[in-house]
Amino acid sequence: MLFDLANVVVFLAVALGFVWATLLASRLIQPRAPGGDKGLTYECGELPVGAGRIQFNFRFYILALIFLVFEVEIAFVFPVAVVFREWLESGRAATAFAEIFLFIGILFLGLVYLWRKGELSWHKEEPEAEDVPSVR
Amino acid sequence: MQQLLDRFIESRGWTGDWAIELVYFLGMLFFAVALLLVVVTPFTGIVSWAERRIAARMQSRVGPNRVGPQGILQWAADGLKCILKEDLIPEDADRILFTAAPYLVFCGLFGAFAVLPFSEHLVIADLDAGAFYVMAITSLVPLGIIMSGWASNNKWSLLGGMRSAAQIISYEIPAALSLLAVVLAAGTLSLQGIIRAQGWSPADWFLFRNPFLFTGFFYFFVANLAEGNRTPFDLPEAESELVAGYSTEYSGMRFAFFMLAEWANLYVVASVVNVAFLGGWNVPPIAEGVVLTILQMVVFAAKSLVLVFVIIWVRWTLPRLRVDQMMLLCWKYLVPLSFLNVLGTAVWMMIVPEGSAAGRVASWLLVLVGLSLSGLFGLRVRKNLKDADVGRLYLNPFS
């Protein structure tokens, strides 16, 4: 097991080394002629307008939060899933299933809640303001 | 792999801790470098060529056919060209993040190769949390992508990076849940263990184990397509909308690493699907020793390559989704359905014990369903070909 883990570390080191060595080789043989408009960012051939880091849709942020909750909880279900078979064979099926069901059920409730709140739609439909007098 | 190295040490009669440690270290280094240079790089290169040829065939074009026989060395020419190109970094870019991003993207995908099996005994590292490790290490890729998008200081890159990250993390949920159902059925997280829990005949594969795993296969496949940023989910690099997405500002070798990672990802995705649902390297017990290993390698590679072809095929057949449709598909269909899948698999395992007659019958029925689905598909393709006046469209792909 430790051998396998060490193997993975060596693997990642080799990957880093490969990228580094290739970039170095490229750096040694490539032509370098800095200056001009090369340093500008590409914006359809026009001069870039304003900063590159523009405001982006707020939904990305909410999506990341939802993801975090779900992913962490799924990670917690994995250990139960691994022992589920053993428990089934040793006759503790009801307990094992109850545990999984409880966990998944709570997660699913969370999904239903988000759905009802409208957080899962890319275009969230805002409730119409009622106190605005209609223009008629 | 450890056994192999142990046998090597024994055959040399070496003793002493330092010698063994050294052999271990050098052996691992050798395997890693060999895999990188002999398998991963040429394979991704050839897949990039194959994809362009297949795409050309599907669109009645010729595609790259000049470098080497049928253009098969095109990838080497492309790589050489990328090395010789000037590597530009935009003046306003965040240099540290900009240069670090290709490292992360490449490490994330090459790291996954460490646990992918090639045959029963040929695997670099059989981690006992293998399935989890693959999910974790490939999560470096969205990190690298969002870093490149942010660091480029370009509007297209930023939007592409954001979309890509949102898409990958969204589809991570159905992918993880479908894998969870497989882990339930296999009772282990090790990729080799998951393969051993299946058999060589299709009825023993997890794909046909029960109806929930059967549908789970499709969720897993679609989710993995989306995680690999492949059409119909290629919004992050939608050429007509975002120029080249997060890699707009990259040039030379750095750009090549993004492309390398994209094609290496094809094999990773295909292999993981193969391991989880299609029985991996399982072969009928007709051979022994080296022949068995070779047979297993061939079977595993064949299944994976068919899946790679399907992924390429899907890419050049389906149009791109809109960003809201993509999110809708993930959160309102795939996530709830894969939740039900996990519970359904657990219930099925409780009421239909493994290896029972009912289970066998259900498996074979599902095999029939699968066969008839592909048969229907074949008939449909034939009808479309008939209607499409192929004679006029025909172009010899080997001209």
Coordinates of C-alpha atoms in Angstrom, one line a residue:
Chain A
M1 CA 0.0 0.0 0.0
L2 CA 2.7 2.4 1.0
F3 CA 4.6 1.3 -2.1
D4 CA 1.6 2.2 -4.2
L5 CA 1.3 5.6 -2.6
A6 CA 5.0 6.3 -3.2
N7 CA 4.4 5.3 -6.7
V8 CA 1.7 7.9 -7.2
V9 CA 4.0 10.6 -5.7
V10 CA 6.8 9.6 -8.1
F11 CA 4.2 9.7 -10.9
L12 CA 3.2 13.3 -10.1
A13 CA 6.9 14.3 -9.8
V14 CA 7.5 12.8 -13.2
A15 CA 4.6 14.7 -14.7
L16 CA 5.8 18.0 -13.2
G17 CA 9.3 17.2 -14.4
F18 CA 8.1 16.4 -17.9
V19 CA 6.2 19.7 -18.2
W20 CA 9.1 21.6 -16.8
A21 CA 11.7 20.0 -19.1
T22 CA 9.6 20.4 -22.2
L23 CA 9.0 24.1 -21.5
L24 CA 12.7 24.5 -20.8
A25 CA 13.6 22.8 -24.1
S26 CA 11.1 25.0 -25.9
R27 CA 12.5 28.1 -24.2
L28 CA 16.0 27.2 -25.4
I29 CA 15.1 26.8 -29.0
Q30 CA 12.2 29.2 -29.6
P31 CA 12.7 32.6 -31.2
R32 CA 12.2 35.4 -28.8
A33 CA 11.1 38.8 -30.2
P34 CA 9.2 40.6 -27.5
G35 CA 7.6 44.0 -28.0
G36 CA 4.9 45.3 -30.3
D37 CA 1.3 44.4 -29.7
K38 CA 2.1 40.8 -28.8
G39 CA 1.6 41.5 -25.1
L40 CA -2.0 42.7 -25.6
T41 CA -4.8 40.2 -24.9
Y42 CA -6.9 39.1 -27.7
E43 CA -10.2 40.8 -28.1
C44 CA -11.4 40.1 -31.6
G45 CA -8.5 42.0 -33.1
E46 CA -9.5 45.3 -31.5
L47 CA -7.5 47.0 -28.7
P48 CA -8.8 45.6 -25.4
V49 CA -11.4 47.8 -23.7
G50 CA -11.3 48.0 -19.9
A51 CA -10.0 45.4 -17.5
G52 CA -10.0 41.8 -18.4
R53 CA -11.4 40.6 -15.2
I54 CA -15.0 41.6 -15.7
Q55 CA -18.0 40.8 -13.6
F56 CA -19.5 37.4 -14.2
N57 CA -22.7 35.7 -13.4
F58 CA -23.4 35.5 -9.7
R59 CA -24.8 32.0 -10.3
F60 CA -21.3 30.5 -10.6
Y61 CA -20.8 31.3 -7.0
I62 CA -24.0 29.7 -5.8
L63 CA -23.3 26.7 -7.9
A64 CA -19.9 26.2 -6.3
L65 CA -21.5 26.4 -2.9
I66 CA -24.1 23.8 -3.8
F67 CA -21.4 21.6 -5.3
L68 CA -19.3 21.8 -2.2
V69 CA -22.1 20.6 0.1
F70 CA -23.1 17.7 -2.2
E71 CA -19.6 16.6 -2.9
V72 CA -18.5 16.5 0.7
E73 CA -21.6 14.5 1.7
I74 CA -21.1 12.1 -1.2
A75 CA -17.5 11.6 0.0
F76 CA -19.0 10.6 3.4
V77 CA -21.3 8.0 1.8
F78 CA -18.4 6.2 0.1
P79 CA -17.2 4.4 3.3
V80 CA -20.7 3.1 3.9
A81 CA -21.0 2.0 0.3
V82 CA -17.7 0.0 0.6
V83 CA -18.9 -2.0 3.6
F84 CA -22.5 -2.4 2.4
R85 CA -21.8 -5.8 0.7
E86 CA -20.1 -7.2 3.8
W87 CA -23.0 -6.2 6.0
L88 CA -25.4 -7.6 3.5
E89 CA -23.6 -11.0 3.7
S90 CA -23.5 -10.9 7.5
G91 CA -27.2 -10.3 7.7
R92 CA -27.2 -6.7 8.8
A93 CA -28.8 -5.5 5.6
A94 CA -31.6 -3.5 7.3
T95 CA -29.1 -1.4 9.3
A96 CA -26.8 -0.8 6.3
F97 CA -29.7 0.2 4.1
A98 CA -31.2 2.5 6.8
E99 CA -27.9 4.3 7.1
I100 CA -27.5 4.8 3.4
F101 CA -31.2 5.8 3.0
L102 CA -31.0 8.3 5.8
F103 CA -27.9 9.9 4.4
I104 CA -29.1 10.0 0.8
G105 CA -32.6 11.0 1.9
I106 CA -31.3 14.1 3.7
L107 CA -29.2 14.9 0.7
F108 CA -32.2 14.5 -1.6
L109 CA -34.3 16.8 0.7
G110 CA -31.6 19.4 0.2
L111 CA -31.9 19.0 -3.5
V112 CA -35.7 19.4 -3.3
Y113 CA -35.3 22.5 -1.2
L114 CA -32.8 24.1 -3.7
W115 CA -35.2 23.2 -6.5
R116 CA -38.1 24.8 -4.8
K117 CA -36.0 27.9 -4.1
G118 CA -35.2 28.1 -7.8
E119 CA -31.5 28.0 -7.2
L120 CA -31.1 25.2 -9.8
S121 CA -32.3 27.2 -12.7
W122 CA -29.8 29.2 -14.6
H123 CA -32.3 32.1 -14.9
K124 CA -33.8 32.5 -11.5
E125 CA -37.3 33.8 -11.8
E126 CA -37.6 36.7 -9.5
P127 CA -41.0 37.2 -7.7
E128 CA -42.8 40.1 -9.3
A129 CA -42.9 43.2 -7.1
E130 CA -46.5 43.6 -6.0
D131 CA -46.5 47.2 -4.8
V132 CA -45.4 48.7 -8.1
P133 CA -48.5 50.3 -9.6
S134 CA -49.2 49.0 -13.0
V135 CA -49.0 51.5 -15.9
R136 CA -52.2 51.3 -17.7
Chain B
M1 CA 4.2 -3.9 -9.9
Q2 CA 5.7 -4.5 -6.5
Q3 CA 5.7 -8.3 -7.2
L4 CA 7.6 -7.7 -10.4
L5 CA 10.2 -5.6 -8.6
D6 CA 10.4 -8.2 -5.8
R7 CA 11.1 -10.9 -8.4
F8 CA 13.7 -8.8 -10.0
I9 CA 15.5 -8.3 -6.7
E10 CA 15.3 -12.0 -5.9
S11 CA 16.7 -13.0 -9.2
R12 CA 19.7 -10.8 -8.6
G13 CA 20.2 -12.1 -5.1
W14 CA 20.4 -8.6 -3.7
T15 CA 20.2 -8.1 0.1
G16 CA 20.3 -5.0 2.3
D17 CA 17.6 -2.4 2.7
W18 CA 19.3 0.3 0.7
A19 CA 19.6 -1.8 -2.4
I20 CA 16.0 -2.8 -2.3
E21 CA 14.8 0.7 -1.7
L22 CA 17.0 1.9 -4.6
V23 CA 15.6 -0.7 -6.9
Y24 CA 12.1 0.2 -5.8
F25 CA 12.7 3.9 -6.4
L26 CA 14.4 3.4 -9.8
G27 CA 11.8 0.8 -10.8
M28 CA 8.9 3.2 -10.1
L29 CA 10.7 6.0 -11.9
F30 CA 11.4 3.8 -14.8
F31 CA 7.7 2.7 -15.0
A32 CA 6.4 6.2 -14.7
V33 CA 8.7 7.6 -17.4
A34 CA 8.1 4.7 -19.7
L35 CA 4.4 5.0 -19.4
L36 CA 4.6 8.7 -20.1
L37 CA 6.8 8.4 -23.1
V38 CA 5.7 5.1 -24.6
V39 CA 2.0 5.1 -23.8
V40 CA 0.5 8.5 -22.9
T41 CA 2.2 10.9 -25.3
P42 CA 2.0 8.8 -28.5
F43 CA -1.5 7.6 -27.6
T44 CA -2.8 11.1 -27.1
G45 CA -1.1 12.2 -30.3
I46 CA -2.6 9.4 -32.3
V47 CA -6.0 10.0 -30.8
S48 CA -5.7 13.7 -31.8
W49 CA -5.0 12.5 -35.4
A50 CA -7.7 9.9 -35.3
E51 CA -10.2 12.4 -34.1
R52 CA -9.4 14.8 -36.9
R53 CA -9.6 12.0 -39.5
I54 CA -12.9 10.7 -38.1
A55 CA -14.3 14.2 -38.0
A56 CA -13.2 14.8 -41.6
R57 CA -14.8 11.5 -42.7
M58 CA -18.1 12.5 -41.0
Q59 CA -18.1 15.8 -42.7
S60 CA -17.0 14.5 -46.1
R61 CA -13.6 16.2 -45.9
V62 CA -10.1 14.6 -46.1
G63 CA -8.4 15.7 -42.9
P64 CA -4.6 15.5 -42.1
N65 CA -3.1 12.9 -44.5
R66 CA 0.3 14.2 -45.4
V67 CA 2.8 13.5 -42.6
G68 CA 3.6 9.8 -42.6
P69 CA 1.2 7.1 -43.9
Q70 CA -2.3 8.4 -43.8
G71 CA -1.0 11.4 -41.8
I72 CA -0.5 9.3 -38.7
L73 CA 2.6 11.3 -37.6
Q74 CA 0.7 14.6 -37.7
W75 CA 0.8 14.7 -33.9
A76 CA 4.6 14.6 -34.0
A77 CA 4.8 17.5 -36.5
D78 CA 2.3 19.5 -34.4
G79 CA 4.3 18.9 -31.2
L80 CA 7.5 20.0 -32.9
K81 CA 5.9 23.1 -34.2
C82 CA 4.5 24.0 -30.8
I83 CA 8.0 23.6 -29.2
L84 CA 9.5 25.9 -31.8
K85 CA 6.9 28.6 -31.3
E86 CA 7.5 31.7 -29.2
D87 CA 5.7 31.4 -25.9
L88 CA 3.8 34.6 -25.2
I89 CA 2.5 35.8 -21.8
P90 CA 0.2 38.8 -22.0
E91 CA 1.6 41.9 -20.3
D92 CA -1.2 42.3 -17.8
A93 CA -1.4 38.6 -17.0
D94 CA -0.8 37.1 -13.6
R95 CA 2.5 35.4 -14.5
I96 CA 2.7 33.0 -11.7
L97 CA -0.8 31.6 -12.1
F98 CA -0.5 31.7 -15.9
T99 CA 2.6 29.5 -16.0
A100 CA 1.4 27.2 -13.2
A101 CA -1.9 26.3 -14.9
P102 CA -0.5 23.8 -17.5
Y103 CA 1.4 22.0 -14.7
L104 CA -1.8 21.4 -12.8
V105 CA -3.9 20.4 -15.8
F106 CA -1.2 17.9 -17.0
C107 CA -0.5 16.5 -13.5
G108 CA -4.2 15.9 -12.9
L109 CA -4.6 13.7 -16.0
F110 CA -1.2 12.0 -15.9
G111 CA -1.8 11.2 -12.2
A112 CA -4.9 9.3 -13.1
F113 CA -2.8 7.0 -15.3
A114 CA -1.1 5.7 -12.2
V115 CA -4.1 3.7 -11.1
L116 CA -5.6 2.7 -14.4
P117 CA -5.1 -1.0 -14.9
F118 CA -3.9 -2.6 -18.1
S119 CA -4.3 -6.2 -17.1
E120 CA -4.7 -8.3 -14.0
H121 CA -1.1 -7.9 -12.8
L122 CA -0.1 -4.9 -14.9
V123 CA -1.0 -1.8 -12.9
I124 CA 1.3 0.8 -11.7
A125 CA -0.4 1.4 -8.3
D126 CA -3.4 -0.6 -7.2
L127 CA -4.6 1.9 -4.5
D128 CA -7.3 0.5 -2.3
A129 CA -9.1 3.9 -2.7
G130 CA -8.5 3.9 -6.5
A131 CA -11.9 5.1 -7.6
F132 CA -11.7 7.9 -5.1
Y133 CA -8.2 8.8 -6.1
V134 CA -9.2 9.1 -9.8
M135 CA -12.0 11.5 -8.8
A136 CA -9.7 13.5 -6.6
I137 CA -6.7 13.8 -8.9
T138 CA -8.8 14.7 -12.0
S139 CA -10.2 17.6 -9.9
L140 CA -6.8 19.3 -10.4
V141 CA -7.9 19.9 -14.0
P142 CA -10.8 22.4 -13.3
L143 CA -8.4 24.1 -10.8
G144 CA -5.8 24.5 -13.6
I145 CA -8.5 25.7 -16.0
I146 CA -10.0 28.3 -13.7
M147 CA -6.4 29.5 -12.9
S148 CA -5.6 29.9 -16.6
G149 CA -8.9 31.7 -17.2
W150 CA -8.3 34.1 -14.4
A151 CA -4.6 34.7 -15.0
S152 CA -5.0 35.5 -18.7
N153 CA -6.7 38.8 -18.0
N154 CA -8.8 38.2 -21.0
K155 CA -12.6 38.4 -21.0
W156 CA -13.0 35.3 -23.1
S157 CA -10.6 33.3 -21.0
L158 CA -12.4 34.4 -17.8
L159 CA -15.8 33.4 -19.0
G160 CA -14.5 30.2 -20.5
G161 CA -12.7 29.3 -17.3
M162 CA -15.8 30.1 -15.2
R163 CA -18.1 28.1 -17.4
S164 CA -15.7 25.2 -17.5
A165 CA -15.3 25.1 -13.7
A166 CA -19.1 25.4 -13.2
Q167 CA -19.7 22.6 -15.7
I168 CA -17.1 20.2 -14.3
I169 CA -18.1 20.6 -10.7
S170 CA -21.8 20.3 -11.5
Y171 CA -21.3 17.0 -13.4
E172 CA -19.0 15.7 -10.8
I173 CA -22.1 15.0 -8.6
P174 CA -23.9 12.6 -11.0
A175 CA -20.6 11.0 -11.9
A176 CA -19.7 10.5 -8.3
L177 CA -23.2 9.1 -7.5
S178 CA -23.1 6.7 -10.4
L179 CA -19.7 5.5 -9.2
L180 CA -21.2 5.2 -5.7
A181 CA -23.7 2.7 -7.1
V182 CA -20.9 0.7 -8.6
V183 CA -19.0 0.7 -5.4
L184 CA -22.1 -0.5 -3.6
A185 CA -22.3 -3.5 -5.9
A186 CA -18.5 -4.2 -5.9
G187 CA -17.9 -3.6 -2.2
T188 CA -14.5 -2.1 -2.8
L189 CA -12.9 1.2 -4.1
S190 CA -9.9 -0.4 -5.7
L191 CA -10.2 -0.4 -9.5
Q192 CA -8.8 -3.9 -9.7
G193 CA -11.3 -5.0 -7.1
I194 CA -14.1 -3.5 -9.0
I195 CA -13.0 -5.4 -12.1
R196 CA -12.6 -8.7 -10.2
A197 CA -16.2 -8.3 -8.9
Q198 CA -17.3 -8.6 -12.5
G199 CA -16.8 -11.5 -15.0
W200 CA -15.9 -11.9 -18.6
S201 CA -19.4 -12.6 -19.9
P202 CA -21.6 -9.5 -20.5
A203 CA -24.2 -10.8 -18.1
D204 CA -21.5 -10.5 -15.3
W205 CA -20.7 -6.9 -16.1
F206 CA -22.0 -4.2 -13.8
L207 CA -23.6 -2.6 -16.8
F208 CA -26.1 -5.5 -16.9
R209 CA -26.1 -6.4 -13.2
N210 CA -29.4 -4.7 -12.5
P211 CA -31.6 -2.1 -14.2
F212 CA -30.3 0.7 -12.0
L213 CA -26.7 0.1 -12.9
F214 CA -27.8 -0.1 -16.5
T215 CA -29.2 3.4 -16.5
G216 CA -26.3 4.5 -14.2
F217 CA -23.9 3.7 -17.0
F218 CA -25.5 6.3 -19.2
Y219 CA -25.5 9.0 -16.5
F220 CA -21.9 8.2 -15.8
F221 CA -20.9 8.4 -19.5
V222 CA -22.8 11.7 -20.1
A223 CA -21.4 13.2 -16.9
N224 CA -17.9 12.2 -17.9
L225 CA -18.4 13.7 -21.4
A226 CA -19.3 17.0 -19.7
E227 CA -16.3 16.7 -17.3
G228 CA -14.0 16.3 -20.3
N229 CA -15.5 19.4 -21.9
R230 CA -16.5 17.4 -25.0
T231 CA -19.3 18.4 -27.3
P232 CA -22.3 18.5 -26.7
F233 CA -20.9 20.1 -23.5
D234 CA -18.0 22.0 -25.0
L235 CA -19.3 25.4 -23.8
P236 CA -16.0 26.4 -22.2
E237 CA -14.2 26.3 -25.6
A238 CA -17.2 27.2 -27.8
E239 CA -15.3 28.6 -30.7
S240 CA -18.2 30.6 -32.0
E241 CA -18.9 32.2 -28.6
L242 CA -15.7 32.4 -26.6
V243 CA -12.8 32.3 -29.2
A244 CA -10.9 29.4 -27.5
G245 CA -12.2 29.8 -24.0
Y246 CA -9.6 29.5 -21.2
S247 CA -6.7 28.7 -23.6
T248 CA -7.2 31.8 -25.7
E249 CA -4.0 33.5 -24.5
Y250 CA -1.9 30.4 -24.5
S251 CA 0.6 29.7 -27.2
G252 CA 3.5 27.4 -28.0
M253 CA 4.1 24.5 -25.6
R254 CA 1.8 25.7 -22.9
F255 CA -1.1 25.5 -25.3
A256 CA 0.1 22.1 -26.4
F257 CA -0.2 20.8 -22.8
F258 CA -3.8 21.9 -22.6
M259 CA -4.5 19.9 -25.8
L260 CA -2.5 17.0 -24.6
A261 CA -4.5 16.9 -21.4
E262 CA -7.8 17.1 -23.3
W263 CA -6.9 14.0 -25.4
A264 CA -5.4 12.1 -22.6
N265 CA -8.6 12.7 -20.8
L266 CA -10.4 10.7 -23.5
Y267 CA -8.5 7.6 -22.6
V268 CA -8.9 8.2 -18.8
V269 CA -12.7 8.6 -19.2
A270 CA -13.0 5.6 -21.4
S271 CA -10.9 3.4 -19.1
V272 CA -12.8 4.4 -16.0
V273 CA -16.2 3.7 -17.7
N274 CA -14.7 0.4 -18.8
V275 CA -13.5 -0.5 -15.3
A276 CA -16.7 0.5 -13.7
F277 CA -19.3 -1.0 -16.0
L278 CA -17.8 -3.1 -18.9
G279 CA -15.8 -5.7 -17.0
G280 CA -12.3 -4.3 -17.6
W281 CA -9.7 -6.9 -18.5
N282 CA -11.9 -10.0 -17.7
V283 CA -11.4 -12.7 -20.3
P284 CA -12.7 -16.3 -20.5
P285 CA -10.3 -18.7 -18.8
I286 CA -8.7 -20.1 -21.9
A287 CA -5.0 -19.1 -21.4
E288 CA -2.4 -18.8 -18.8
G289 CA 0.7 -16.8 -18.0
V290 CA 2.0 -14.3 -20.5
V291 CA -0.6 -15.1 -23.0
L292 CA -3.3 -14.4 -20.5
T293 CA -1.8 -11.0 -19.7
I294 CA -1.5 -10.1 -23.3
L295 CA -5.1 -11.2 -23.9
Q296 CA -6.3 -9.1 -21.0
M297 CA -4.4 -6.1 -22.2
V298 CA -5.9 -6.5 -25.7
V299 CA -9.5 -6.9 -24.3
F300 CA -9.1 -3.9 -22.0
A301 CA -7.6 -1.7 -24.7
A302 CA -10.2 -2.8 -27.2
K303 CA -13.1 -1.9 -24.9
S304 CA -11.5 1.4 -24.0
L305 CA -10.8 2.3 -27.6
V306 CA -14.3 1.6 -28.7
L307 CA -15.5 4.0 -26.0
V308 CA -13.0 6.6 -27.2
F309 CA -14.4 6.2 -30.7
V310 CA -17.9 6.6 -29.3
I311 CA -16.9 9.8 -27.5
I312 CA -15.4 11.2 -30.7
W313 CA -18.4 10.1 -32.7
V314 CA -20.8 11.9 -30.2
R315 CA -18.7 15.0 -30.5
W316 CA -19.0 15.2 -34.3
T317 CA -22.7 14.3 -34.3
L318 CA -24.5 16.4 -31.7
P319 CA -24.7 20.2 -31.6
R320 CA -23.7 22.2 -28.6
L321 CA -26.1 22.8 -25.7
R322 CA -26.9 26.2 -24.3
V323 CA -25.5 26.9 -20.9
D324 CA -28.8 26.9 -19.1
Q325 CA -29.9 23.7 -20.8
M326 CA -26.7 22.1 -19.7
M327 CA -27.2 23.1 -16.1
L328 CA -30.9 22.0 -16.3
L329 CA -29.8 18.5 -17.6
C330 CA -27.4 18.1 -14.8
W331 CA -29.2 19.4 -11.7
K332 CA -32.8 18.5 -12.6
Y333 CA -32.4 15.2 -14.4
L334 CA -29.0 13.5 -13.8
V335 CA -28.6 14.4 -10.1
P336 CA -32.1 13.2 -8.9
L337 CA -31.9 10.1 -11.2
S338 CA -28.5 9.1 -10.0
F339 CA -29.7 9.6 -6.4
L340 CA -32.5 7.1 -7.1
N341 CA -29.9 4.9 -8.8
V342 CA -27.9 4.5 -5.6
L343 CA -30.9 3.7 -3.5
G344 CA -32.3 1.4 -6.2
T345 CA -29.0 -0.5 -6.4
A346 CA -29.0 -1.0 -2.6
V347 CA -32.6 -2.3 -2.6
W348 CA -31.9 -4.6 -5.6
M349 CA -28.9 -6.1 -3.8
M350 CA -31.1 -6.7 -0.8
I351 CA -34.0 -8.4 -2.5
V352 CA -32.1 -10.2 -5.3
P353 CA -29.0 -11.8 -3.8
E354 CA -26.0 -11.9 -6.1
G355 CA -25.7 -15.1 -8.1
S356 CA -29.3 -16.1 -7.6
A357 CA -31.4 -17.4 -10.4
A358 CA -33.5 -14.2 -10.5
G359 CA -30.4 -12.1 -10.7
R360 CA -29.0 -14.2 -13.6
V361 CA -32.3 -13.9 -15.5
A362 CA -32.5 -10.2 -14.9
S363 CA -28.9 -9.8 -16.2
W364 CA -29.6 -11.8 -19.4
L365 CA -32.8 -9.8 -19.9
L366 CA -30.8 -6.6 -19.6
V367 CA -28.3 -8.0 -22.1
L368 CA -31.2 -8.6 -24.5
V369 CA -32.4 -5.0 -23.9
G370 CA -29.0 -3.7 -24.6
L371 CA -28.7 -5.7 -27.8
S372 CA -32.1 -4.7 -29.1
L373 CA -31.4 -1.1 -28.3
S374 CA -28.2 -1.2 -30.4
G375 CA -30.1 -3.2 -33.1
L376 CA -32.7 -0.5 -33.3
F377 CA -30.0 2.1 -33.5
G378 CA -28.4 0.2 -36.4
L379 CA -31.7 -0.1 -38.3
R380 CA -32.2 3.6 -37.8
V381 CA -28.7 4.4 -39.1
R382 CA -29.3 2.2 -42.1
K383 CA -32.6 3.9 -42.9
N384 CA -30.9 7.3 -42.6
L385 CA -28.1 6.3 -44.9
K386 CA -30.6 5.0 -47.4
D387 CA -32.5 8.3 -47.3
A388 CA -29.3 10.4 -47.5
D389 CA -28.2 9.4 -51.0
V390 CA -24.8 8.3 -49.9
G391 CA -23.5 7.9 -53.4
R392 CA -23.4 11.7 -53.7
L393 CA -21.8 12.2 -50.3
Y394 CA -19.3 9.4 -50.5
L395 CA -15.7 10.3 -50.2
N396 CA -12.9 7.8 -50.0
P397 CA -11.3 8.4 -46.5
F398 CA -8.1 6.7 -47.6
S399 CA -7.5 8.8 -50.7

